[in-house]
């Protein structure tokens, strides 16, 4: 893997994604046999979190510990990046202390600026625009469950948000199709779609629908995320109205393949984008998906931080 940072999936070549998946599989197998390679011994990851997190924060911290390194959790109260000091100063100073930085923030531009001035790798741990670590985990999980990524109908039902954008990018990079059903006004934007199509080198990678049932027809994978992302709390009521009907429930599963797998990046809002029956049911692979965040991030850290 040649890139210094992981800012979006666009930074990766298809061969980088394959390498991440191969290292993930190896590290996961070793871990399950009771062995963790201490390849990051003495390395420190700085983790800047300006939004809440459970999976990302814990999986990165555990990943560093299992690989022999250490992580430092920094909230906005601690460093107040961009306000107490310029992002570029934060980038330059942190680079003198730590071997890599993971950042969860609002604006994608903050992560871009941090990466421009940091001499150590910067990993996007979620922004308003993208969630690349999630998308890598999602496709790894699909490959693990189905044994292949070919000839699968992957359907996302919900907001054209950070999770959907990164999912669309990774599908494009891997030459796969993504079927996405969103309410009017909450779709992936035409500009994003045209840039993503360029990554797919010719295939019609994104298929948009306004009807979840139409998108879900014969789906192998049904994926959803919250209707209200972090930072959109003020729009909650409008969004709940717009998204009603965009739920993964037993009715929707009837049109999908009999052995459809259901995915969710979590946290889930039970009774909104997904029902209890489905997330707790036999089609759900959401907790395996969540576990894989750890294994995929271990691979990412190994490949980016040991240079
Ligand atoms: N899926 C995910 O990123 O979860 P957290 O927000 O808890 O990190
Ligand atoms: N779209 C959600 C994802 C959380 C992991 C959010 O940004 O809040």
PDB file of C-alpha atoms and ligand atoms in Angstrom:
ATOM      1  CA  UNK A   1       0.000   0.000   0.000  1.00  0.00           C
ATOM      2  CA  UNK A   2       1.647   3.192  -1.171  1.00  0.00           C
ATOM      3  CA  UNK A   3      -0.639   5.946   0.180  1.00  0.00           C
ATOM      4  CA  UNK A   4       0.410   7.822   3.331  1.00  0.00           C
ATOM      5  CA  UNK A   5      -3.144   8.443   4.599  1.00  0.00           C
ATOM      6  CA  UNK A   6      -6.654   7.025   4.421  1.00  0.00           C
ATOM      7  CA  UNK A   7      -8.841  10.087   3.870  1.00  0.00           C
ATOM      8  CA  UNK A   8     -11.396   8.467   1.561  1.00  0.00           C
ATOM      9  CA  UNK A   9     -11.644   5.163  -0.289  1.00  0.00           C
ATOM     10  CA  UNK A  10     -10.572   7.135  -3.380  1.00  0.00           C
ATOM     11  CA  UNK A  11      -7.018   7.099  -1.898  1.00  0.00           C
ATOM     12  CA  UNK A  12      -6.824   3.325  -2.401  1.00  0.00           C
ATOM     13  CA  UNK A  13      -6.093   1.212  -5.446  1.00  0.00           C
ATOM     14  CA  UNK A  14      -8.131  -1.983  -5.848  1.00  0.00           C
ATOM     15  CA  UNK A  15      -4.882  -3.845  -5.059  1.00  0.00           C
ATOM     16  CA  UNK A  16      -4.571  -1.886  -1.767  1.00  0.00           C
ATOM     17  CA  UNK A  17      -8.058  -3.023  -0.783  1.00  0.00           C
ATOM     18  CA  UNK A  18      -7.125  -6.613  -1.617  1.00  0.00           C
ATOM     19  CA  UNK A  19      -3.961  -6.266   0.483  1.00  0.00           C
ATOM     20  CA  UNK A  20      -5.957  -4.846   3.437  1.00  0.00           C
ATOM     21  CA  UNK A  21      -8.392  -7.777   3.157  1.00  0.00           C
ATOM     22  CA  UNK A  22      -5.561 -10.348   3.013  1.00  0.00           C
ATOM     23  CA  UNK A  23      -3.794  -8.879   6.050  1.00  0.00           C
ATOM     24  CA  UNK A  24      -7.144  -8.659   7.875  1.00  0.00           C
ATOM     25  CA  UNK A  25      -7.868 -12.333   7.250  1.00  0.00           C
ATOM     26  CA  UNK A  26      -4.401 -13.319   8.462  1.00  0.00           C
ATOM     27  CA  UNK A  27      -4.547 -11.156  11.622  1.00  0.00           C
ATOM     28  CA  UNK A  28      -8.055 -12.349  12.423  1.00  0.00           C
ATOM     29  CA  UNK A  29      -7.075 -16.014  12.044  1.00  0.00           C
ATOM     30  CA  UNK A  30      -4.032 -15.522  14.264  1.00  0.00           C
ATOM     31  CA  UNK A  31      -6.046 -13.596  16.841  1.00  0.00           C
ATOM     32  CA  UNK A  32      -8.660 -16.365  16.966  1.00  0.00           C
ATOM     33  CA  UNK A  33      -5.856 -18.867  17.611  1.00  0.00           C
ATOM     34  CA  UNK A  34      -4.665 -16.712  20.528  1.00  0.00           C
ATOM     35  CA  UNK A  35      -1.763 -14.933  18.832  1.00  0.00           C
ATOM     36  CA  UNK A  36      -1.376 -11.229  18.021  1.00  0.00           C
ATOM     37  CA  UNK A  37       1.702 -10.136  16.098  1.00  0.00           C
ATOM     38  CA  UNK A  38       3.370  -7.265  17.998  1.00  0.00           C
ATOM     39  CA  UNK A  39       4.237  -5.456  14.755  1.00  0.00           C
ATOM     40  CA  UNK A  40       3.466  -1.995  16.180  1.00  0.00           C
ATOM     41  CA  UNK A  41       5.567  -2.334  19.307  1.00  0.00           C
ATOM     42  CA  UNK A  42       6.493   1.149  20.559  1.00  0.00           C
ATOM     43  CA  UNK A  43       4.145   2.912  18.091  1.00  0.00           C
ATOM     44  CA  UNK A  44       1.588   5.433  19.305  1.00  0.00           C
ATOM     45  CA  UNK A  45      -1.719   6.365  17.647  1.00  0.00           C
ATOM     46  CA  UNK A  46      -3.245   9.777  18.475  1.00  0.00           C
ATOM     47  CA  UNK A  47      -7.046   9.542  18.255  1.00  0.00           C
ATOM     48  CA  UNK A  48      -8.928  12.832  17.883  1.00  0.00           C
ATOM     49  CA  UNK A  49     -12.672  12.435  18.451  1.00  0.00           C
ATOM     50  CA  UNK A  50     -14.897  15.495  18.005  1.00  0.00           C
ATOM     51  CA  UNK A  51     -18.049  13.329  17.818  1.00  0.00           C
ATOM     52  CA  UNK A  52     -19.289  10.376  19.890  1.00  0.00           C
ATOM     53  CA  UNK A  53     -18.058   6.881  19.092  1.00  0.00           C
ATOM     54  CA  UNK A  54     -18.162   3.408  20.529  1.00  0.00           C
ATOM     55  CA  UNK A  55     -17.017   1.009  17.810  1.00  0.00           C
ATOM     56  CA  UNK A  56     -14.400   3.236  16.181  1.00  0.00           C
ATOM     57  CA  UNK A  57     -12.818   4.498  19.370  1.00  0.00           C
ATOM     58  CA  UNK A  58     -12.732   1.101  21.086  1.00  0.00           C
ATOM     59  CA  UNK A  59     -11.681  -0.906  18.017  1.00  0.00           C
ATOM     60  CA  UNK A  60      -8.767   1.435  17.197  1.00  0.00           C
ATOM     61  CA  UNK A  61      -7.601   1.469  20.815  1.00  0.00           C
ATOM     62  CA  UNK A  62      -7.858  -2.313  21.157  1.00  0.00           C
ATOM     63  CA  UNK A  63      -6.175  -2.750  17.752  1.00  0.00           C
ATOM     64  CA  UNK A  64      -3.147  -0.716  18.862  1.00  0.00           C
ATOM     65  CA  UNK A  65      -2.925  -2.617  22.165  1.00  0.00           C
ATOM     66  CA  UNK A  66      -3.178  -6.041  20.464  1.00  0.00           C
ATOM     67  CA  UNK A  67      -0.427  -5.116  17.987  1.00  0.00           C
ATOM     68  CA  UNK A  68       1.885  -4.026  20.804  1.00  0.00           C
ATOM     69  CA  UNK A  69       1.364  -0.267  20.487  1.00  0.00           C
ATOM     70  CA  UNK A  70      -0.582   2.333  22.399  1.00  0.00           C
ATOM     71  CA  UNK A  71      -3.391   4.821  21.664  1.00  0.00           C
ATOM     72  CA  UNK A  72      -4.087   8.262  23.128  1.00  0.00           C
ATOM     73  CA  UNK A  73      -7.729   9.401  23.107  1.00  0.00           C
ATOM     74  CA  UNK A  74      -8.085  13.153  22.546  1.00  0.00           C
ATOM     75  CA  UNK A  75     -11.455  14.885  22.662  1.00  0.00           C
ATOM     76  CA  UNK A  76     -12.283  18.414  21.593  1.00  0.00           C
ATOM     77  CA  UNK A  77     -12.121  19.420  25.263  1.00  0.00           C
ATOM     78  CA  UNK A  78      -8.489  18.256  25.352  1.00  0.00           C
ATOM     79  CA  UNK A  79      -7.041  19.815  22.215  1.00  0.00           C
ATOM     80  CA  UNK A  80      -9.766  22.000  20.650  1.00  0.00           C
ATOM     81  CA  UNK A  81      -8.202  21.621  17.214  1.00  0.00           C
ATOM     82  CA  UNK A  82      -8.830  24.567  14.880  1.00  0.00           C
ATOM     83  CA  UNK A  83      -9.930  26.811  17.752  1.00  0.00           C
ATOM     84  CA  UNK A  84      -7.203  26.690  20.408  1.00  0.00           C
ATOM     85  CA  UNK A  85      -4.668  26.407  17.616  1.00  0.00           C
ATOM     86  CA  UNK A  86      -4.595  26.092  13.834  1.00  0.00           C
ATOM     87  CA  UNK A  87      -5.167  22.610  12.399  1.00  0.00           C
ATOM     88  CA  UNK A  88      -1.763  22.787  10.682  1.00  0.00           C
ATOM     89  CA  UNK A  89       0.000  23.511  13.975  1.00  0.00           C
ATOM     90  CA  UNK A  90      -1.809  20.602  15.604  1.00  0.00           C
ATOM     91  CA  UNK A  91      -0.730  18.388  12.692  1.00  0.00           C
ATOM     92  CA  UNK A  92       2.912  19.449  12.893  1.00  0.00           C
ATOM     93  CA  UNK A  93       3.175  19.081  16.679  1.00  0.00           C
ATOM     94  CA  UNK A  94       1.279  15.778  16.951  1.00  0.00           C
ATOM     95  CA  UNK A  95       3.542  14.378  14.217  1.00  0.00           C
ATOM     96  CA  UNK A  96       6.525  14.922  16.534  1.00  0.00           C
ATOM     97  CA  UNK A  97       4.916  12.795  19.265  1.00  0.00           C
ATOM     98  CA  UNK A  98       2.849  10.064  17.615  1.00  0.00           C
ATOM     99  CA  UNK A  99       3.266   7.615  14.718  1.00  0.00           C
ATOM    100  CA  UNK A 100      -0.240   8.034  13.309  1.00  0.00           C
ATOM    101  CA  UNK A 101      -3.431  10.040  13.814  1.00  0.00           C
ATOM    102  CA  UNK A 102      -7.036   8.839  13.563  1.00  0.00           C
ATOM    103  CA  UNK A 103      -9.570  11.664  13.465  1.00  0.00           C
ATOM    104  CA  UNK A 104     -13.372  11.801  13.717  1.00  0.00           C
ATOM    105  CA  UNK A 105     -14.685  15.264  12.974  1.00  0.00           C
ATOM    106  CA  UNK A 106     -17.351  17.206  11.086  1.00  0.00           C
ATOM    107  CA  UNK A 107     -15.769  18.760   7.976  1.00  0.00           C
ATOM    108  CA  UNK A 108     -13.850  16.560   5.545  1.00  0.00           C
ATOM    109  CA  UNK A 109     -11.625  19.622   4.896  1.00  0.00           C
ATOM    110  CA  UNK A 110     -10.311  19.437   8.488  1.00  0.00           C
ATOM    111  CA  UNK A 111      -9.054  15.894   7.833  1.00  0.00           C
ATOM    112  CA  UNK A 112      -7.555  16.945   4.493  1.00  0.00           C
ATOM    113  CA  UNK A 113      -5.725  19.840   6.142  1.00  0.00           C
ATOM    114  CA  UNK A 114      -4.524  17.660   9.009  1.00  0.00           C
ATOM    115  CA  UNK A 115      -3.164  15.113   6.514  1.00  0.00           C
ATOM    116  CA  UNK A 116      -1.493  17.818   4.402  1.00  0.00           C
ATOM    117  CA  UNK A 117       0.571  19.078   7.348  1.00  0.00           C
ATOM    118  CA  UNK A 118       1.057  15.858   9.319  1.00  0.00           C
ATOM    119  CA  UNK A 119       4.212  13.915   8.516  1.00  0.00           C
ATOM    120  CA  UNK A 120       2.599  10.762   9.970  1.00  0.00           C
ATOM    121  CA  UNK A 121      -0.342   8.808   8.484  1.00  0.00           C
ATOM    122  CA  UNK A 122      -3.819  10.266   9.044  1.00  0.00           C
ATOM    123  CA  UNK A 123      -6.883   8.009   9.086  1.00  0.00           C
ATOM    124  CA  UNK A 124     -10.426   9.308   8.623  1.00  0.00           C
ATOM    125  CA  UNK A 125     -12.396   7.809  11.512  1.00  0.00           C
ATOM    126  CA  UNK A 126     -15.619   9.414  10.123  1.00  0.00           C
ATOM    127  CA  UNK A 127     -16.503  12.870   8.858  1.00  0.00           C
ATOM    128  CA  UNK A 128     -19.819  14.344   7.742  1.00  0.00           C
ATOM    129  CA  UNK A 129     -18.875  13.182   4.234  1.00  0.00           C
ATOM    130  CA  UNK A 130     -17.141   9.797   4.516  1.00  0.00           C
ATOM    131  CA  UNK A 131     -16.557   6.731   6.700  1.00  0.00           C
ATOM    132  CA  UNK A 132     -13.867   4.727   4.868  1.00  0.00           C
ATOM    133  CA  UNK A 133     -12.952   2.355   7.739  1.00  0.00           C
ATOM    134  CA  UNK A 134     -16.606   1.301   7.853  1.00  0.00           C
ATOM    135  CA  UNK A 135     -16.752   0.650   4.102  1.00  0.00           C
ATOM    136  CA  UNK A 136     -13.580  -1.472   4.166  1.00  0.00           C
ATOM    137  CA  UNK A 137     -15.104  -3.502   6.995  1.00  0.00           C
ATOM    138  CA  UNK A 138     -18.419  -3.845   5.173  1.00  0.00           C
ATOM    139  CA  UNK A 139     -16.922  -5.284   2.011  1.00  0.00           C
ATOM    140  CA  UNK A 140     -14.534  -7.486   4.000  1.00  0.00           C
ATOM    141  CA  UNK A 141     -17.541  -8.838   5.929  1.00  0.00           C
ATOM    142  CA  UNK A 142     -19.520  -9.488   2.743  1.00  0.00           C
ATOM    143  CA  UNK A 143     -16.553 -11.380   1.249  1.00  0.00           C
ATOM    144  CA  UNK A 144     -16.136 -13.376   4.455  1.00  0.00           C
ATOM    145  CA  UNK A 145     -19.828 -14.344   4.571  1.00  0.00           C
ATOM    146  CA  UNK A 146     -20.356 -15.118   0.876  1.00  0.00           C
ATOM    147  CA  UNK A 147     -16.830 -16.285  -0.008  1.00  0.00           C
ATOM    148  CA  UNK A 148     -16.873 -13.890  -2.979  1.00  0.00           C
ATOM    149  CA  UNK A 149     -17.816 -10.353  -3.981  1.00  0.00           C
ATOM    150  CA  UNK A 150     -19.020 -11.362  -7.443  1.00  0.00           C
ATOM    151  CA  UNK A 151     -22.648 -11.626  -8.537  1.00  0.00           C
ATOM    152  CA  UNK A 152     -24.083 -10.207  -5.324  1.00  0.00           C
ATOM    153  CA  UNK A 153     -26.820  -7.614  -5.222  1.00  0.00           C
ATOM    154  CA  UNK A 154     -25.845  -5.081  -2.549  1.00  0.00           C
ATOM    155  CA  UNK A 155     -28.681  -2.741  -1.553  1.00  0.00           C
ATOM    156  CA  UNK A 156     -28.491   0.269   0.759  1.00  0.00           C
ATOM    157  CA  UNK A 157     -31.800   1.634   2.045  1.00  0.00           C
ATOM    158  CA  UNK A 158     -31.603   5.098   3.558  1.00  0.00           C
ATOM    159  CA  UNK A 159     -29.763   8.386   3.596  1.00  0.00           C
ATOM    160  CA  UNK A 160     -27.123   9.270   0.993  1.00  0.00           C
ATOM    161  CA  UNK A 161     -24.818   9.992   3.926  1.00  0.00           C
ATOM    162  CA  UNK A 162     -21.179   9.400   4.926  1.00  0.00           C
ATOM    163  CA  UNK A 163     -21.679   5.617   5.210  1.00  0.00           C
ATOM    164  CA  UNK A 164     -23.490   5.401   1.856  1.00  0.00           C
ATOM    165  CA  UNK A 165     -20.823   7.522   0.121  1.00  0.00           C
ATOM    166  CA  UNK A 166     -17.939   5.381   1.312  1.00  0.00           C
ATOM    167  CA  UNK A 167     -19.883   2.234   0.454  1.00  0.00           C
ATOM    168  CA  UNK A 168     -20.497   3.607  -3.050  1.00  0.00           C
ATOM    169  CA  UNK A 169     -16.807   4.454  -3.427  1.00  0.00           C
ATOM    170  CA  UNK A 170     -15.584   1.023  -2.398  1.00  0.00           C
ATOM    171  CA  UNK A 171     -18.120  -0.689  -4.658  1.00  0.00           C
ATOM    172  CA  UNK A 172     -16.882   1.499  -7.531  1.00  0.00           C
ATOM    173  CA  UNK A 173     -13.226   0.712  -6.787  1.00  0.00           C
ATOM    174  CA  UNK A 174     -13.969  -3.019  -6.753  1.00  0.00           C
ATOM    175  CA  UNK A 175     -16.100  -2.891  -9.903  1.00  0.00           C
ATOM    176  CA  UNK A 176     -19.340  -3.738  -8.061  1.00  0.00           C
ATOM    177  CA  UNK A 177     -22.830  -2.295  -8.309  1.00  0.00           C
ATOM    178  CA  UNK A 178     -24.571  -0.554  -5.415  1.00  0.00           C
ATOM    179  CA  UNK A 179     -28.359  -0.225  -5.434  1.00  0.00           C
ATOM    180  CA  UNK A 180     -29.490   2.607  -3.202  1.00  0.00           C
ATOM    181  CA  UNK A 181     -33.013   3.654  -2.240  1.00  0.00           C
ATOM    182  CA  UNK A 182     -33.351   7.095  -0.635  1.00  0.00           C
ATOM    183  CA  UNK A 183     -36.232   9.503  -0.145  1.00  0.00           C
ATOM    184  CA  UNK A 184     -36.362  12.496  -2.475  1.00  0.00           C
ATOM    185  CA  UNK A 185     -33.924  15.161  -1.344  1.00  0.00           C
ATOM    186  CA  UNK A 186     -31.699  12.692   0.546  1.00  0.00           C
ATOM    187  CA  UNK A 187     -30.090  10.893  -2.403  1.00  0.00           C
ATOM    188  CA  UNK A 188     -26.397  10.791  -3.309  1.00  0.00           C
ATOM    189  CA  UNK A 189     -25.755  14.017  -5.225  1.00  0.00           C
ATOM    190  CA  UNK A 190     -25.274  14.030  -9.030  1.00  0.00           C
ATOM    191  CA  UNK A 191     -21.755  15.470  -8.579  1.00  0.00           C
ATOM    192  CA  UNK A 192     -20.755  12.663  -6.177  1.00  0.00           C
ATOM    193  CA  UNK A 193     -22.291  10.046  -8.493  1.00  0.00           C
ATOM    194  CA  UNK A 194     -20.433  11.282 -11.539  1.00  0.00           C
ATOM    195  CA  UNK A 195     -17.066  11.318  -9.689  1.00  0.00           C
ATOM    196  CA  UNK A 196     -17.728   7.848  -8.266  1.00  0.00           C
ATOM    197  CA  UNK A 197     -18.645   6.466 -11.690  1.00  0.00           C
ATOM    198  CA  UNK A 198     -15.227   7.584 -12.949  1.00  0.00           C
ATOM    199  CA  UNK A 199     -13.627   5.378 -10.279  1.00  0.00           C
ATOM    200  CA  UNK A 200     -15.588   2.383 -11.582  1.00  0.00           C
ATOM    201  CA  UNK A 201     -13.963   2.541 -15.019  1.00  0.00           C
ATOM    202  CA  UNK A 202     -16.978   2.045 -17.186  1.00  0.00           C
ATOM    203  CA  UNK A 203     -19.481  -0.011 -15.191  1.00  0.00           C
ATOM    204  CA  UNK A 204     -22.783   1.505 -14.083  1.00  0.00           C
ATOM    205  CA  UNK A 205     -21.804   1.311 -10.430  1.00  0.00           C
ATOM    206  CA  UNK A 206     -24.635   3.255  -8.746  1.00  0.00           C
ATOM    207  CA  UNK A 207     -28.342   2.519  -9.242  1.00  0.00           C
ATOM    208  CA  UNK A 208     -30.783   4.904  -7.540  1.00  0.00           C
ATOM    209  CA  UNK A 209     -34.359   4.098  -6.454  1.00  0.00           C
ATOM    210  CA  UNK A 210     -37.080   5.956  -4.590  1.00  0.00           C
ATOM    211  CA  UNK A 211     -38.899   2.772  -3.558  1.00  0.00           C
ATOM    212  CA  UNK A 212     -37.112   0.479  -1.061  1.00  0.00           C
ATOM    213  CA  UNK A 213     -39.029  -2.573  -2.349  1.00  0.00           C
ATOM    214  CA  UNK A 214     -37.920  -1.937  -5.911  1.00  0.00           C
ATOM    215  CA  UNK A 215     -34.273  -1.702  -4.819  1.00  0.00           C
ATOM    216  CA  UNK A 216     -34.506  -4.724  -2.493  1.00  0.00           C
ATOM    217  CA  UNK A 217     -35.834  -7.093  -5.173  1.00  0.00           C
ATOM    218  CA  UNK A 218     -33.683 -10.305  -5.016  1.00  0.00           C
ATOM    219  CA  UNK A 219     -31.076  -8.578  -2.825  1.00  0.00           C
ATOM    220  CA  UNK A 220     -28.267 -10.654  -1.324  1.00  0.00           C
ATOM    221  CA  UNK A 221     -27.406  -7.867   1.115  1.00  0.00           C
ATOM    222  CA  UNK A 222     -29.684  -5.260   2.655  1.00  0.00           C
ATOM    223  CA  UNK A 223     -27.818  -2.468   4.433  1.00  0.00           C
ATOM    224  CA  UNK A 224     -29.081   0.551   6.341  1.00  0.00           C
ATOM    225  CA  UNK A 225     -27.906   3.349   8.641  1.00  0.00           C
ATOM    226  CA  UNK A 226     -29.541   5.943  10.849  1.00  0.00           C
ATOM    227  CA  UNK A 227     -31.911   8.505   9.325  1.00  0.00           C
ATOM    228  CA  UNK A 228     -30.319  11.179  11.533  1.00  0.00           C
ATOM    229  CA  UNK A 229     -26.534  11.323  11.554  1.00  0.00           C
ATOM    230  CA  UNK A 230     -24.447  13.025  14.209  1.00  0.00           C
ATOM    231  CA  UNK A 231     -24.751  16.779  13.721  1.00  0.00           C
ATOM    232  CA  UNK A 232     -28.249  16.547  12.145  1.00  0.00           C
ATOM    233  CA  UNK A 233     -30.195  16.394  15.415  1.00  0.00           C
ATOM    234  CA  UNK A 234     -32.027  19.676  14.660  1.00  0.00           C
ATOM    235  CA  UNK A 235     -33.503  18.054  11.517  1.00  0.00           C
ATOM    236  CA  UNK A 236     -34.752  14.989  13.417  1.00  0.00           C
ATOM    237  CA  UNK A 237     -38.488  15.554  13.016  1.00  0.00           C
ATOM    238  CA  UNK A 238     -38.327  16.458   9.301  1.00  0.00           C
ATOM    239  CA  UNK A 239     -36.068  13.504   8.629  1.00  0.00           C
ATOM    240  CA  UNK A 240     -38.270  11.031  10.523  1.00  0.00           C
ATOM    241  CA  UNK A 241     -41.180  12.042   8.257  1.00  0.00           C
ATOM    242  CA  UNK A 242     -39.122  11.885   5.066  1.00  0.00           C
ATOM    243  CA  UNK A 243     -37.652   8.469   5.886  1.00  0.00           C
ATOM    244  CA  UNK A 244     -40.770   6.704   7.168  1.00  0.00           C
ATOM    245  CA  UNK A 245     -41.107   3.695   4.866  1.00  0.00           C
ATOM    246  CA  UNK A 246     -37.341   3.416   4.434  1.00  0.00           C
ATOM    247  CA  UNK A 247     -37.100   0.689   7.040  1.00  0.00           C
ATOM    248  CA  UNK A 248     -35.567  -2.783   6.917  1.00  0.00           C
ATOM    249  CA  UNK A 249     -38.395  -4.968   8.206  1.00  0.00           C
ATOM    250  CA  UNK A 250     -39.961  -8.365   7.516  1.00  0.00           C
ATOM    251  CA  UNK A 251     -42.090  -6.942   4.660  1.00  0.00           C
ATOM    252  CA  UNK A 252     -38.980  -5.693   2.850  1.00  0.00           C
ATOM    253  CA  UNK A 253     -37.175  -9.000   3.387  1.00  0.00           C
ATOM    254  CA  UNK A 254     -39.966 -10.806   1.508  1.00  0.00           C
ATOM    255  CA  UNK A 255     -38.770  -9.360  -1.818  1.00  0.00           C
ATOM    256  CA  UNK A 256     -35.079 -10.074  -1.137  1.00  0.00           C
ATOM    257  CA  UNK A 257     -33.337 -13.451  -1.592  1.00  0.00           C
ATOM    258  CA  UNK A 258     -34.366 -16.077   0.978  1.00  0.00           C
ATOM    259  CA  UNK A 259     -30.843 -16.095   2.443  1.00  0.00           C
ATOM    260  CA  UNK A 260     -30.416 -12.284   2.406  1.00  0.00           C
ATOM    261  CA  UNK A 261     -27.924 -10.887   4.931  1.00  0.00           C
ATOM    262  CA  UNK A 262     -28.790  -7.688   6.781  1.00  0.00           C
ATOM    263  CA  UNK A 263     -26.108  -5.140   7.636  1.00  0.00           C
ATOM    264  CA  UNK A 264     -25.989  -1.951   9.702  1.00  0.00           C
ATOM    265  CA  UNK A 265     -22.916   0.077  10.627  1.00  0.00           C
ATOM    266  CA  UNK A 266     -24.434   0.758  14.083  1.00  0.00           C
ATOM    267  CA  UNK A 267     -25.497   2.487  16.265  1.00  0.00           C
ATOM    268  CA  UNK A 268     -29.001   1.359  15.244  1.00  0.00           C
ATOM    269  CA  UNK A 269     -32.201   3.206  16.025  1.00  0.00           C
ATOM    270  CA  UNK A 270     -34.460   0.230  16.574  1.00  0.00           C
ATOM    271  CA  UNK A 271     -37.982   0.862  15.287  1.00  0.00           C
ATOM    272  CA  UNK A 272     -36.765   3.546  12.887  1.00  0.00           C
ATOM    273  CA  UNK A 273     -34.443   2.358  10.073  1.00  0.00           C
ATOM    274  CA  UNK A 274     -34.572  -1.295  11.247  1.00  0.00           C
ATOM    275  CA  UNK A 275     -36.968  -3.380  13.335  1.00  0.00           C
ATOM    276  CA  UNK A 276     -35.997  -5.358  16.450  1.00  0.00           C
ATOM    277  CA  UNK A 277     -37.161  -8.544  14.728  1.00  0.00           C
ATOM    278  CA  UNK A 278     -34.694  -8.087  11.846  1.00  0.00           C
ATOM    279  CA  UNK A 279     -31.633  -6.812  13.704  1.00  0.00           C
ATOM    280  CA  UNK A 280     -32.007  -9.594  16.296  1.00  0.00           C
ATOM    281  CA  UNK A 281     -33.021 -12.203  13.710  1.00  0.00           C
ATOM    282  CA  UNK A 282     -31.248 -14.885  11.716  1.00  0.00           C
ATOM    283  CA  UNK A 283     -30.536 -12.704   8.648  1.00  0.00           C
ATOM    284  CA  UNK A 284     -28.610 -10.126  10.673  1.00  0.00           C
ATOM    285  CA  UNK A 285     -24.814 -10.100  10.448  1.00  0.00           C
ATOM    286  CA  UNK A 286     -24.451  -6.706  12.143  1.00  0.00           C
ATOM    287  CA  UNK A 287     -22.478  -7.912  15.156  1.00  0.00           C
ATOM    288  CA  UNK A 288     -19.987  -9.854  13.005  1.00  0.00           C
ATOM    289  CA  UNK A 289     -19.724  -6.674  10.915  1.00  0.00           C
ATOM    290  CA  UNK A 290     -19.019  -4.641  14.073  1.00  0.00           C
ATOM    291  CA  UNK A 291     -16.391  -7.162  15.220  1.00  0.00           C
ATOM    292  CA  UNK A 292     -14.641  -6.923  11.879  1.00  0.00           C
ATOM    293  CA  UNK A 293     -13.977  -3.199  12.456  1.00  0.00           C
ATOM    294  CA  UNK A 294     -11.258  -4.394  14.850  1.00  0.00           C
ATOM    295  CA  UNK A 295      -9.612  -6.825  12.440  1.00  0.00           C
ATOM    296  CA  UNK A 296      -9.738  -4.458   9.449  1.00  0.00           C
ATOM    297  CA  UNK A 297      -8.314  -1.568  11.469  1.00  0.00           C
ATOM    298  CA  UNK A 298      -5.493  -3.780  12.738  1.00  0.00           C
ATOM    299  CA  UNK A 299      -4.587  -4.462   9.107  1.00  0.00           C
ATOM    300  CA  UNK A 300      -4.815  -0.768   8.221  1.00  0.00           C
ATOM    301  CA  UNK A 301      -2.640   0.244  11.171  1.00  0.00           C
ATOM    302  CA  UNK A 302      -0.102  -2.462  10.389  1.00  0.00           C
ATOM    303  CA  UNK A 303       0.146  -1.335   6.761  1.00  0.00           C
ATOM    304  CA  UNK A 304       0.172   2.427   7.435  1.00  0.00           C
ATOM    305  CA  UNK A 305       2.090   2.803  10.702  1.00  0.00           C
ATOM    306  CA  UNK A 306       4.956   0.366  10.383  1.00  0.00           C
ATOM    307  CA  UNK A 307       6.545   2.245   7.456  1.00  0.00           C
TER     308      UNK A 307
HETATM  309  N1  LIG B   1     -20.058   2.367  13.112  1.00  0.00           N
HETATM  310  C1  LIG B   1     -19.381   3.256  13.869  1.00  0.00           C
HETATM  311  O1  LIG B   1     -18.497   3.982  13.390  1.00  0.00           O
HETATM  312  O2  LIG B   1     -19.732   3.276  15.184  1.00  0.00           O
HETATM  313  P1  LIG B   1     -19.289   4.365  16.257  1.00  0.00           P
HETATM  314  O3  LIG B   1     -19.929   5.664  15.848  1.00  0.00           O
HETATM  315  O4  LIG B   1     -19.772   3.859  17.581  1.00  0.00           O
HETATM  316  O5  LIG B   1     -17.791   4.496  16.207  1.00  0.00           O
HETATM  317  N1  LIG B   2     -24.179   8.145   9.548  1.00  0.00           N
HETATM  318  C1  LIG B   2     -23.861   7.956  10.943  1.00  0.00           C
HETATM  319  C2  LIG B   2     -22.828   6.881  11.077  1.00  0.00           C
HETATM  320  C3  LIG B   2     -22.420   6.561  12.488  1.00  0.00           C
HETATM  321  C4  LIG B   2     -21.365   5.514  12.532  1.00  0.00           C
HETATM  322  C5  LIG B   2     -23.388   9.272  11.547  1.00  0.00           C
HETATM  323  O1  LIG B   2     -22.607   9.972  10.893  1.00  0.00           O
HETATM  324  O2  LIG B   2     -23.806   9.588  12.652  1.00  0.00           O
END
